[in-house]
Amino acid sequence: MKHTTLALPDDLIEWLAAGDRAAELHSDTVAVDRQWWTDTLAEFELPDSLHGTMISRSNLFALGARAVDSPEAAIALLWNVVAFCLGRRNSDGKKRIAAVSADRKRLGALLRDAAEAGREDPGAAYALLRPDKGGNIIDRLGPAGFTWYLYFAGAGEPKHPSPVLETKVARSLRRAGWRDLRETMWTAADYVAYSKIVDEWRADAGIDRNDVIVRGLFAISPPSGWDHPWQAWERQTWERENWVRGPLTTDDLRTVHRWISTLAALTSRSAAAHVEFERLGHKINTALGGAVGEITTAFDGDRYRHSYHGEPY
């Protein structure tokens, strides 16, 4: 995929036009479990650097401005970013703290260097925290977490080149045409291409901030699993509240179709059931390109006639 082939999505244009998105972004404030952070940081003999019980983007931009000054300042930004992202949840927070505590000097310096690199070279910053030939440098801190760190380390600069990359953003990019982008664990090259896309779409949309584009990609993201091939017949309905995530394999769908056929034959006096069986059977047959055939049902006096036309299983 060449990033220049992606056009600004229509639904993103509509989202941008529907409000003052920059003002909404700057108003973001999250309530956090301050006591948990105080206690847990103390447990690992780390300074209590959390901003407070409420953390805003503005607070994090201010911390980000200082993240390049020292390893301690970089670690302080990290904890506040993680707290901002988790809110009052603390999933895996203790494991991240333990990982940094175990190698505090080296990881603090690494975070400082990544914060500095991210202001000019997003690929280099990304590779510092997740090399292409290795796993995450900090345990339990993958791209969906550390790109938030790289973003806030930009101190609110409107055209900061290190944007947040999470699975929701990746789904929006895939739907926009970047088909070979993975759902998680992206490479540094992916991150550089993504950074260029965000910057170009900002210019195309005529807005001032890259992070507004990213916020829009979160907002328009389809559900998980929306583009699995078996769901081609449901792609227009994923906005519904009762949308069910996949994926099922084609063998799974064949099995479901076979049992629907069997149930249709066994419930010979339920007209309502037969309507449902025919409808669902038709959907599955369509999803599989007609490979399993249609389920048809009919009544003939007191006798029920059921036919199943399609390839044998």
PDB file of N, CA, C and O in Angstrom, residues 134-208:
ATOM      1  N   GLY A 134      11.743  -7.909  17.438  1.00  0.00           N
ATOM      2  CA  GLY A 134      11.642  -8.138  18.879  1.00  0.00           C
ATOM      3  C   GLY A 134      10.276  -7.732  19.378  1.00  0.00           C
ATOM      4  O   GLY A 134       9.448  -7.199  18.635  1.00  0.00           O
ATOM      5  N   GLY A 135      10.021  -7.983  20.659  1.00  0.00           N
ATOM      6  CA  GLY A 135       8.741  -7.625  21.244  1.00  0.00           C
ATOM      7  C   GLY A 135       8.774  -6.244  21.854  1.00  0.00           C
ATOM      8  O   GLY A 135       9.682  -5.447  21.615  1.00  0.00           O
ATOM      9  N   ASN A 136       7.755  -5.961  22.664  1.00  0.00           N
ATOM     10  CA  ASN A 136       7.682  -4.670  23.335  1.00  0.00           C
ATOM     11  C   ASN A 136       8.828  -4.537  24.331  1.00  0.00           C
ATOM     12  O   ASN A 136       9.110  -5.456  25.094  1.00  0.00           O
ATOM     13  N   ILE A 137       9.473  -3.392  24.343  1.00  0.00           N
ATOM     14  CA  ILE A 137      10.592  -3.177  25.265  1.00  0.00           C
ATOM     15  C   ILE A 137      10.102  -3.133  26.709  1.00  0.00           C
ATOM     16  O   ILE A 137      10.754  -3.653  27.616  1.00  0.00           O
ATOM     17  N   ILE A 138       8.947  -2.521  26.935  1.00  0.00           N
ATOM     18  CA  ILE A 138       8.364  -2.466  28.278  1.00  0.00           C
ATOM     19  C   ILE A 138       7.208  -3.455  28.343  1.00  0.00           C
ATOM     20  O   ILE A 138       6.273  -3.383  27.538  1.00  0.00           O
ATOM     21  N   ASP A 139       7.267  -4.380  29.271  1.00  0.00           N
ATOM     22  CA  ASP A 139       6.242  -5.416  29.396  1.00  0.00           C
ATOM     23  C   ASP A 139       4.862  -4.784  29.555  1.00  0.00           C
ATOM     24  O   ASP A 139       4.664  -3.844  30.324  1.00  0.00           O
ATOM     25  N   ARG A 140       3.900  -5.311  28.796  1.00  0.00           N
ATOM     26  CA  ARG A 140       2.504  -4.876  28.836  1.00  0.00           C
ATOM     27  C   ARG A 140       2.304  -3.461  28.285  1.00  0.00           C
ATOM     28  O   ARG A 140       1.268  -2.844  28.530  1.00  0.00           O
ATOM     29  N   LEU A 141       3.286  -2.957  27.548  1.00  0.00           N
ATOM     30  CA  LEU A 141       3.128  -1.641  26.940  1.00  0.00           C
ATOM     31  C   LEU A 141       3.408  -1.774  25.442  1.00  0.00           C
ATOM     32  O   LEU A 141       4.532  -1.600  24.985  1.00  0.00           O
ATOM     33  N   GLY A 142       2.358  -2.127  24.712  1.00  0.00           N
ATOM     34  CA  GLY A 142       2.464  -2.283  23.280  1.00  0.00           C
ATOM     35  C   GLY A 142       2.144  -0.997  22.545  1.00  0.00           C
ATOM     36  O   GLY A 142       1.941   0.059  23.158  1.00  0.00           O
ATOM     37  N   PRO A 143       2.070  -1.059  21.212  1.00  0.00           N
ATOM     38  CA  PRO A 143       1.825   0.147  20.409  1.00  0.00           C
ATOM     39  C   PRO A 143       0.563   0.910  20.794  1.00  0.00           C
ATOM     40  O   PRO A 143       0.562   2.147  20.775  1.00  0.00           O
ATOM     41  N   ALA A 144      -0.506   0.203  21.116  1.00  0.00           N
ATOM     42  CA  ALA A 144      -1.742   0.890  21.489  1.00  0.00           C
ATOM     43  C   ALA A 144      -1.583   1.706  22.760  1.00  0.00           C
ATOM     44  O   ALA A 144      -2.375   2.613  23.030  1.00  0.00           O
ATOM     45  N   GLY A 145      -0.549   1.413  23.557  1.00  0.00           N
ATOM     46  CA  GLY A 145      -0.259   2.197  24.747  1.00  0.00           C
ATOM     47  C   GLY A 145       0.841   3.205  24.528  1.00  0.00           C
ATOM     48  O   GLY A 145       0.687   4.391  24.822  1.00  0.00           O
ATOM     49  N   PHE A 146       1.957   2.769  23.940  1.00  0.00           N
ATOM     50  CA  PHE A 146       3.086   3.699  23.866  1.00  0.00           C
ATOM     51  C   PHE A 146       2.927   4.756  22.781  1.00  0.00           C
ATOM     52  O   PHE A 146       3.591   5.781  22.828  1.00  0.00           O
ATOM     53  N   THR A 147       2.033   4.541  21.788  1.00  0.00           N
ATOM     54  CA  THR A 147       1.819   5.647  20.835  1.00  0.00           C
ATOM     55  C   THR A 147       1.041   6.790  21.485  1.00  0.00           C
ATOM     56  O   THR A 147       1.171   7.943  21.063  1.00  0.00           O
ATOM     57  N   TRP A 148       0.252   6.476  22.524  1.00  0.00           N
ATOM     58  CA  TRP A 148      -0.346   7.555  23.316  1.00  0.00           C
ATOM     59  C   TRP A 148       0.767   8.347  24.004  1.00  0.00           C
ATOM     60  O   TRP A 148       0.721   9.574  24.070  1.00  0.00           O
ATOM     61  N   TYR A 149       1.751   7.655  24.528  1.00  0.00           N
ATOM     62  CA  TYR A 149       2.899   8.322  25.156  1.00  0.00           C
ATOM     63  C   TYR A 149       3.621   9.208  24.142  1.00  0.00           C
ATOM     64  O   TYR A 149       3.927  10.373  24.427  1.00  0.00           O
ATOM     65  N   LEU A 150       3.904   8.674  22.949  1.00  0.00           N
ATOM     66  CA  LEU A 150       4.599   9.452  21.923  1.00  0.00           C
ATOM     67  C   LEU A 150       3.779  10.667  21.506  1.00  0.00           C
ATOM     68  O   LEU A 150       4.320  11.749  21.244  1.00  0.00           O
ATOM     69  N   TYR A 151       2.472  10.498  21.443  1.00  0.00           N
ATOM     70  CA  TYR A 151       1.600  11.613  21.079  1.00  0.00           C
ATOM     71  C   TYR A 151       1.670  12.731  22.117  1.00  0.00           C
ATOM     72  O   TYR A 151       1.889  13.904  21.779  1.00  0.00           O
ATOM     73  N   PHE A 152       1.521  12.393  23.394  1.00  0.00           N
ATOM     74  CA  PHE A 152       1.537  13.435  24.418  1.00  0.00           C
ATOM     75  C   PHE A 152       2.929  14.032  24.601  1.00  0.00           C
ATOM     76  O   PHE A 152       3.064  15.184  25.038  1.00  0.00           O
ATOM     77  N   ALA A 153       3.954  13.273  24.262  1.00  0.00           N
ATOM     78  CA  ALA A 153       5.311  13.819  24.337  1.00  0.00           C
ATOM     79  C   ALA A 153       5.518  14.944  23.322  1.00  0.00           C
ATOM     80  O   ALA A 153       6.494  15.692  23.420  1.00  0.00           O
ATOM     81  N   GLY A 154       4.599  15.087  22.388  1.00  0.00           N
ATOM     82  CA  GLY A 154       4.661  16.196  21.438  1.00  0.00           C
ATOM     83  C   GLY A 154       4.209  17.512  22.016  1.00  0.00           C
ATOM     84  O   GLY A 154       4.258  18.549  21.327  1.00  0.00           O
ATOM     85  N   ALA A 155       3.748  17.492  23.275  1.00  0.00           N
ATOM     86  CA  ALA A 155       3.406  18.724  24.009  1.00  0.00           C
ATOM     87  C   ALA A 155       2.301  19.539  23.355  1.00  0.00           C
ATOM     88  O   ALA A 155       2.232  20.752  23.532  1.00  0.00           O
ATOM     89  N   GLY A 156       1.438  18.880  22.563  1.00  0.00           N
ATOM     90  CA  GLY A 156       0.306  19.586  21.967  1.00  0.00           C
ATOM     91  C   GLY A 156       0.607  20.279  20.663  1.00  0.00           C
ATOM     92  O   GLY A 156      -0.248  21.004  20.132  1.00  0.00           O
ATOM     93  N   GLU A 157       1.789  20.080  20.095  1.00  0.00           N
ATOM     94  CA  GLU A 157       2.129  20.678  18.808  1.00  0.00           C
ATOM     95  C   GLU A 157       1.107  20.218  17.759  1.00  0.00           C
ATOM     96  O   GLU A 157       0.887  19.016  17.576  1.00  0.00           O
ATOM     97  N   PRO A 158       0.445  21.163  17.062  1.00  0.00           N
ATOM     98  CA  PRO A 158      -0.650  20.794  16.157  1.00  0.00           C
ATOM     99  C   PRO A 158      -0.263  19.780  15.075  1.00  0.00           C
ATOM    100  O   PRO A 158      -1.064  18.912  14.728  1.00  0.00           O
ATOM    101  N   LYS A 159       0.951  19.879  14.556  1.00  0.00           N
ATOM    102  CA  LYS A 159       1.373  18.981  13.477  1.00  0.00           C
ATOM    103  C   LYS A 159       2.348  17.912  13.977  1.00  0.00           C
ATOM    104  O   LYS A 159       3.142  17.376  13.196  1.00  0.00           O
ATOM    105  N   HIS A 160       2.256  17.585  15.243  1.00  0.00           N
ATOM    106  CA  HIS A 160       3.136  16.565  15.830  1.00  0.00           C
ATOM    107  C   HIS A 160       3.043  15.280  15.012  1.00  0.00           C
ATOM    108  O   HIS A 160       1.941  14.786  14.743  1.00  0.00           O
ATOM    109  N   PRO A 161       4.174  14.704  14.583  1.00  0.00           N
ATOM    110  CA  PRO A 161       4.150  13.585  13.639  1.00  0.00           C
ATOM    111  C   PRO A 161       3.992  12.202  14.240  1.00  0.00           C
ATOM    112  O   PRO A 161       4.054  11.210  13.511  1.00  0.00           O
ATOM    113  N   SER A 162       3.816  12.101  15.565  1.00  0.00           N
ATOM    114  CA  SER A 162       3.687  10.790  16.208  1.00  0.00           C
ATOM    115  C   SER A 162       2.281  10.640  16.784  1.00  0.00           C
ATOM    116  O   SER A 162       2.049  10.926  17.960  1.00  0.00           O
ATOM    117  N   PRO A 163       1.327  10.190  15.972  1.00  0.00           N
ATOM    118  CA  PRO A 163      -0.063  10.100  16.423  1.00  0.00           C
ATOM    119  C   PRO A 163      -0.369   8.790  17.133  1.00  0.00           C
ATOM    120  O   PRO A 163       0.407   7.831  17.077  1.00  0.00           O
ATOM    121  N   VAL A 164      -1.503   8.753  17.787  1.00  0.00           N
ATOM    122  CA  VAL A 164      -1.975   7.536  18.454  1.00  0.00           C
ATOM    123  C   VAL A 164      -2.394   6.519  17.397  1.00  0.00           C
ATOM    124  O   VAL A 164      -3.093   6.849  16.435  1.00  0.00           O
ATOM    125  N   LEU A 165      -1.964   5.264  17.587  1.00  0.00           N
ATOM    126  CA  LEU A 165      -2.389   4.170  16.712  1.00  0.00           C
ATOM    127  C   LEU A 165      -2.922   3.032  17.565  1.00  0.00           C
ATOM    128  O   LEU A 165      -2.179   2.411  18.322  1.00  0.00           O
ATOM    129  N   GLU A 166      -4.219   2.797  17.465  1.00  0.00           N
ATOM    130  CA  GLU A 166      -4.882   1.702  18.175  1.00  0.00           C
ATOM    131  C   GLU A 166      -5.674   0.882  17.177  1.00  0.00           C
ATOM    132  O   GLU A 166      -5.802   1.246  16.012  1.00  0.00           O
ATOM    133  N   THR A 167      -6.271  -0.220  17.657  1.00  0.00           N
ATOM    134  CA  THR A 167      -7.000  -1.111  16.765  1.00  0.00           C
ATOM    135  C   THR A 167      -8.191  -0.424  16.102  1.00  0.00           C
ATOM    136  O   THR A 167      -8.497  -0.692  14.938  1.00  0.00           O
ATOM    137  N   LYS A 168      -8.875   0.467  16.828  1.00  0.00           N
ATOM    138  CA  LYS A 168     -10.003   1.178  16.214  1.00  0.00           C
ATOM    139  C   LYS A 168      -9.538   2.039  15.046  1.00  0.00           C
ATOM    140  O   LYS A 168     -10.189   2.106  14.005  1.00  0.00           O
ATOM    141  N   VAL A 169      -8.416   2.703  15.230  1.00  0.00           N
ATOM    142  CA  VAL A 169      -7.854   3.523  14.165  1.00  0.00           C
ATOM    143  C   VAL A 169      -7.472   2.635  12.980  1.00  0.00           C
ATOM    144  O   VAL A 169      -7.741   2.965  11.815  1.00  0.00           O
ATOM    145  N   ALA A 170      -6.856   1.498  13.268  1.00  0.00           N
ATOM    146  CA  ALA A 170      -6.451   0.584  12.197  1.00  0.00           C
ATOM    147  C   ALA A 170      -7.655   0.093  11.407  1.00  0.00           C
ATOM    148  O   ALA A 170      -7.589  -0.030  10.177  1.00  0.00           O
ATOM    149  N   ARG A 171      -8.778  -0.172  12.079  1.00  0.00           N
ATOM    150  CA  ARG A 171      -9.972  -0.610  11.355  1.00  0.00           C
ATOM    151  C   ARG A 171     -10.483   0.490  10.423  1.00  0.00           C
ATOM    152  O   ARG A 171     -10.910   0.212   9.303  1.00  0.00           O
ATOM    153  N   SER A 172     -10.436   1.727  10.878  1.00  0.00           N
ATOM    154  CA  SER A 172     -10.856   2.834  10.011  1.00  0.00           C
ATOM    155  C   SER A 172      -9.942   2.947   8.799  1.00  0.00           C
ATOM    156  O   SER A 172     -10.399   3.219   7.684  1.00  0.00           O
ATOM    157  N   LEU A 173      -8.643   2.748   9.000  1.00  0.00           N
ATOM    158  CA  LEU A 173      -7.698   2.813   7.893  1.00  0.00           C
ATOM    159  C   LEU A 173      -7.917   1.667   6.912  1.00  0.00           C
ATOM    160  O   LEU A 173      -7.836   1.854   5.686  1.00  0.00           O
ATOM    161  N   ARG A 174      -8.212   0.479   7.434  1.00  0.00           N
ATOM    162  CA  ARG A 174      -8.488  -0.659   6.551  1.00  0.00           C
ATOM    163  C   ARG A 174      -9.734  -0.398   5.721  1.00  0.00           C
ATOM    164  O   ARG A 174      -9.777  -0.690   4.525  1.00  0.00           O
ATOM    165  N   ARG A 175     -10.747   0.169   6.351  1.00  0.00           N
ATOM    166  CA  ARG A 175     -11.978   0.450   5.603  1.00  0.00           C
ATOM    167  C   ARG A 175     -11.761   1.553   4.566  1.00  0.00           C
ATOM    168  O   ARG A 175     -12.432   1.586   3.538  1.00  0.00           O
ATOM    169  N   ALA A 176     -10.794   2.429   4.822  1.00  0.00           N
ATOM    170  CA  ALA A 176     -10.483   3.492   3.862  1.00  0.00           C
ATOM    171  C   ALA A 176      -9.655   2.988   2.688  1.00  0.00           C
ATOM    172  O   ALA A 176      -9.465   3.726   1.720  1.00  0.00           O
ATOM    173  N   GLY A 177      -9.157   1.739   2.781  1.00  0.00           N
ATOM    174  CA  GLY A 177      -8.434   1.175   1.654  1.00  0.00           C
ATOM    175  C   GLY A 177      -7.074   0.583   1.951  1.00  0.00           C
ATOM    176  O   GLY A 177      -6.460  -0.028   1.078  1.00  0.00           O
ATOM    177  N   TRP A 178      -6.586   0.723   3.189  1.00  0.00           N
ATOM    178  CA  TRP A 178      -5.274   0.173   3.529  1.00  0.00           C
ATOM    179  C   TRP A 178      -5.485  -1.278   3.950  1.00  0.00           C
ATOM    180  O   TRP A 178      -5.431  -1.630   5.122  1.00  0.00           O
ATOM    181  N   ARG A 179      -5.698  -2.149   2.996  1.00  0.00           N
ATOM    182  CA  ARG A 179      -6.132  -3.516   3.256  1.00  0.00           C
ATOM    183  C   ARG A 179      -5.083  -4.389   3.926  1.00  0.00           C
ATOM    184  O   ARG A 179      -5.426  -5.332   4.638  1.00  0.00           O
ATOM    185  N   ASP A 180      -3.805  -4.126   3.671  1.00  0.00           N
ATOM    186  CA  ASP A 180      -2.785  -5.002   4.246  1.00  0.00           C
ATOM    187  C   ASP A 180      -2.277  -4.516   5.601  1.00  0.00           C
ATOM    188  O   ASP A 180      -1.312  -5.059   6.137  1.00  0.00           O
ATOM    189  N   LEU A 181      -2.924  -3.514   6.164  1.00  0.00           N
ATOM    190  CA  LEU A 181      -2.558  -3.076   7.511  1.00  0.00           C
ATOM    191  C   LEU A 181      -3.082  -4.076   8.521  1.00  0.00           C
ATOM    192  O   LEU A 181      -4.265  -4.406   8.530  1.00  0.00           O
ATOM    193  N   ARG A 182      -2.194  -4.564   9.386  1.00  0.00           N
ATOM    194  CA  ARG A 182      -2.618  -5.535  10.390  1.00  0.00           C
ATOM    195  C   ARG A 182      -3.461  -4.866  11.471  1.00  0.00           C
ATOM    196  O   ARG A 182      -3.417  -3.653  11.646  1.00  0.00           O
ATOM    197  N   GLU A 183      -4.197  -5.698  12.215  1.00  0.00           N
ATOM    198  CA  GLU A 183      -5.070  -5.181  13.255  1.00  0.00           C
ATOM    199  C   GLU A 183      -4.289  -4.751  14.488  1.00  0.00           C
ATOM    200  O   GLU A 183      -4.743  -3.895  15.244  1.00  0.00           O
ATOM    201  N   THR A 184      -3.133  -5.343  14.724  1.00  0.00           N
ATOM    202  CA  THR A 184      -2.298  -4.999  15.877  1.00  0.00           C
ATOM    203  C   THR A 184      -0.831  -5.201  15.508  1.00  0.00           C
ATOM    204  O   THR A 184      -0.505  -5.694  14.427  1.00  0.00           O
ATOM    205  N   MET A 185       0.054  -4.840  16.421  1.00  0.00           N
ATOM    206  CA  MET A 185       1.485  -5.111  16.299  1.00  0.00           C
ATOM    207  C   MET A 185       2.057  -4.619  14.972  1.00  0.00           C
ATOM    208  O   MET A 185       2.615  -5.384  14.185  1.00  0.00           O
ATOM    209  N   TRP A 186       1.899  -3.328  14.742  1.00  0.00           N
ATOM    210  CA  TRP A 186       2.359  -2.738  13.499  1.00  0.00           C
ATOM    211  C   TRP A 186       3.877  -2.546  13.513  1.00  0.00           C
ATOM    212  O   TRP A 186       4.507  -2.515  14.571  1.00  0.00           O
ATOM    213  N   THR A 187       4.458  -2.382  12.343  1.00  0.00           N
ATOM    214  CA  THR A 187       5.890  -2.140  12.233  1.00  0.00           C
ATOM    215  C   THR A 187       6.171  -0.641  12.293  1.00  0.00           C
ATOM    216  O   THR A 187       5.258   0.192  12.147  1.00  0.00           O
ATOM    217  N   ALA A 188       7.437  -0.312  12.449  1.00  0.00           N
ATOM    218  CA  ALA A 188       7.829   1.093  12.423  1.00  0.00           C
ATOM    219  C   ALA A 188       7.501   1.711  11.069  1.00  0.00           C
ATOM    220  O   ALA A 188       7.092   2.877  10.988  1.00  0.00           O
ATOM    221  N   ALA A 189       7.663   0.930   9.994  1.00  0.00           N
ATOM    222  CA  ALA A 189       7.325   1.438   8.651  1.00  0.00           C
ATOM    223  C   ALA A 189       5.827   1.732   8.536  1.00  0.00           C
ATOM    224  O   ALA A 189       5.423   2.728   7.918  1.00  0.00           O
ATOM    225  N   ASP A 190       4.998   0.863   9.123  1.00  0.00           N
ATOM    226  CA  ASP A 190       3.549   1.119   9.151  1.00  0.00           C
ATOM    227  C   ASP A 190       3.262   2.447   9.852  1.00  0.00           C
ATOM    228  O   ASP A 190       2.419   3.235   9.408  1.00  0.00           O
ATOM    229  N   TYR A 191       3.954   2.662  10.963  1.00  0.00           N
ATOM    230  CA  TYR A 191       3.717   3.869  11.754  1.00  0.00           C
ATOM    231  C   TYR A 191       4.116   5.124  10.983  1.00  0.00           C
ATOM    232  O   TYR A 191       3.408   6.133  11.023  1.00  0.00           O
ATOM    233  N   VAL A 192       5.207   5.052  10.253  1.00  0.00           N
ATOM    234  CA  VAL A 192       5.630   6.193   9.442  1.00  0.00           C
ATOM    235  C   VAL A 192       4.596   6.481   8.346  1.00  0.00           C
ATOM    236  O   VAL A 192       4.215   7.640   8.117  1.00  0.00           O
ATOM    237  N   ALA A 193       4.132   5.420   7.664  1.00  0.00           N
ATOM    238  CA  ALA A 193       3.121   5.605   6.621  1.00  0.00           C
ATOM    239  C   ALA A 193       1.841   6.198   7.203  1.00  0.00           C
ATOM    240  O   ALA A 193       1.219   7.090   6.610  1.00  0.00           O
ATOM    241  N   TYR A 194       1.436   5.694   8.362  1.00  0.00           N
ATOM    242  CA  TYR A 194       0.245   6.213   9.047  1.00  0.00           C
ATOM    243  C   TYR A 194       0.407   7.683   9.406  1.00  0.00           C
ATOM    244  O   TYR A 194      -0.506   8.496   9.200  1.00  0.00           O
ATOM    245  N   SER A 195       1.578   8.054   9.914  1.00  0.00           N
ATOM    246  CA  SER A 195       1.846   9.453  10.255  1.00  0.00           C
ATOM    247  C   SER A 195       1.666  10.357   9.034  1.00  0.00           C
ATOM    248  O   SER A 195       1.083  11.446   9.129  1.00  0.00           O
ATOM    249  N   LYS A 196       2.144   9.896   7.889  1.00  0.00           N
ATOM    250  CA  LYS A 196       2.016  10.688   6.658  1.00  0.00           C
ATOM    251  C   LYS A 196       0.554  10.801   6.219  1.00  0.00           C
ATOM    252  O   LYS A 196       0.115  11.857   5.755  1.00  0.00           O
ATOM    253  N   ILE A 197      -0.189   9.714   6.384  1.00  0.00           N
ATOM    254  CA  ILE A 197      -1.613   9.754   6.047  1.00  0.00           C
ATOM    255  C   ILE A 197      -2.339  10.789   6.896  1.00  0.00           C
ATOM    256  O   ILE A 197      -3.122  11.604   6.395  1.00  0.00           O
ATOM    257  N   VAL A 198      -2.113  10.748   8.206  1.00  0.00           N
ATOM    258  CA  VAL A 198      -2.765  11.686   9.120  1.00  0.00           C
ATOM    259  C   VAL A 198      -2.447  13.131   8.722  1.00  0.00           C
ATOM    260  O   VAL A 198      -3.329  13.991   8.663  1.00  0.00           O
ATOM    261  N   ASP A 199      -1.176  13.391   8.451  1.00  0.00           N
ATOM    262  CA  ASP A 199      -0.770  14.748   8.099  1.00  0.00           C
ATOM    263  C   ASP A 199      -1.397  15.191   6.777  1.00  0.00           C
ATOM    264  O   ASP A 199      -1.851  16.336   6.640  1.00  0.00           O
ATOM    265  N   GLU A 200      -1.451  14.294   5.808  1.00  0.00           N
ATOM    266  CA  GLU A 200      -2.051  14.641   4.522  1.00  0.00           C
ATOM    267  C   GLU A 200      -3.552  14.865   4.651  1.00  0.00           C
ATOM    268  O   GLU A 200      -4.102  15.795   4.043  1.00  0.00           O
ATOM    269  N   TRP A 201      -4.224  14.021   5.425  1.00  0.00           N
ATOM    270  CA  TRP A 201      -5.662  14.190   5.599  1.00  0.00           C
ATOM    271  C   TRP A 201      -5.979  15.479   6.358  1.00  0.00           C
ATOM    272  O   TRP A 201      -7.004  16.107   6.099  1.00  0.00           O
ATOM    273  N   ARG A 202      -5.107  15.841   7.303  1.00  0.00           N
ATOM    274  CA  ARG A 202      -5.302  17.128   7.983  1.00  0.00           C
ATOM    275  C   ARG A 202      -5.270  18.272   6.965  1.00  0.00           C
ATOM    276  O   ARG A 202      -6.131  19.152   6.980  1.00  0.00           O
ATOM    277  N   ALA A 203      -4.271  18.240   6.081  1.00  0.00           N
ATOM    278  CA  ALA A 203      -4.163  19.291   5.061  1.00  0.00           C
ATOM    279  C   ALA A 203      -5.351  19.250   4.101  1.00  0.00           C
ATOM    280  O   ALA A 203      -5.919  20.294   3.748  1.00  0.00           O
ATOM    281  N   ASP A 204      -5.748  18.039   3.695  1.00  0.00           N
ATOM    282  CA  ASP A 204      -6.882  17.905   2.765  1.00  0.00           C
ATOM    283  C   ASP A 204      -8.173  18.416   3.384  1.00  0.00           C
ATOM    284  O   ASP A 204      -9.029  18.983   2.689  1.00  0.00           O
ATOM    285  N   ALA A 205      -8.324  18.191   4.696  1.00  0.00           N
ATOM    286  CA  ALA A 205      -9.556  18.614   5.379  1.00  0.00           C
ATOM    287  C   ALA A 205      -9.536  20.103   5.727  1.00  0.00           C
ATOM    288  O   ALA A 205     -10.564  20.661   6.128  1.00  0.00           O
ATOM    289  N   GLY A 206      -8.377  20.735   5.606  1.00  0.00           N
ATOM    290  CA  GLY A 206      -8.272  22.152   5.915  1.00  0.00           C
ATOM    291  C   GLY A 206      -8.392  22.458   7.389  1.00  0.00           C
ATOM    292  O   GLY A 206      -8.940  23.505   7.771  1.00  0.00           O
ATOM    293  N   ILE A 207      -7.867  21.571   8.232  1.00  0.00           N
ATOM    294  CA  ILE A 207      -7.906  21.808   9.675  1.00  0.00           C
ATOM    295  C   ILE A 207      -6.486  21.979  10.193  1.00  0.00           C
ATOM    296  O   ILE A 207      -5.514  21.736   9.476  1.00  0.00           O
ATOM    297  N   ASP A 208      -6.369  22.363  11.448  1.00  0.00           N
ATOM    298  CA  ASP A 208      -5.068  22.739  11.997  1.00  0.00           C
ATOM    299  C   ASP A 208      -4.317  21.608  12.681  1.00  0.00           C
ATOM    300  O   ASP A 208      -3.093  21.661  12.785  1.00  0.00           O
TER     301      ASP A 208
END
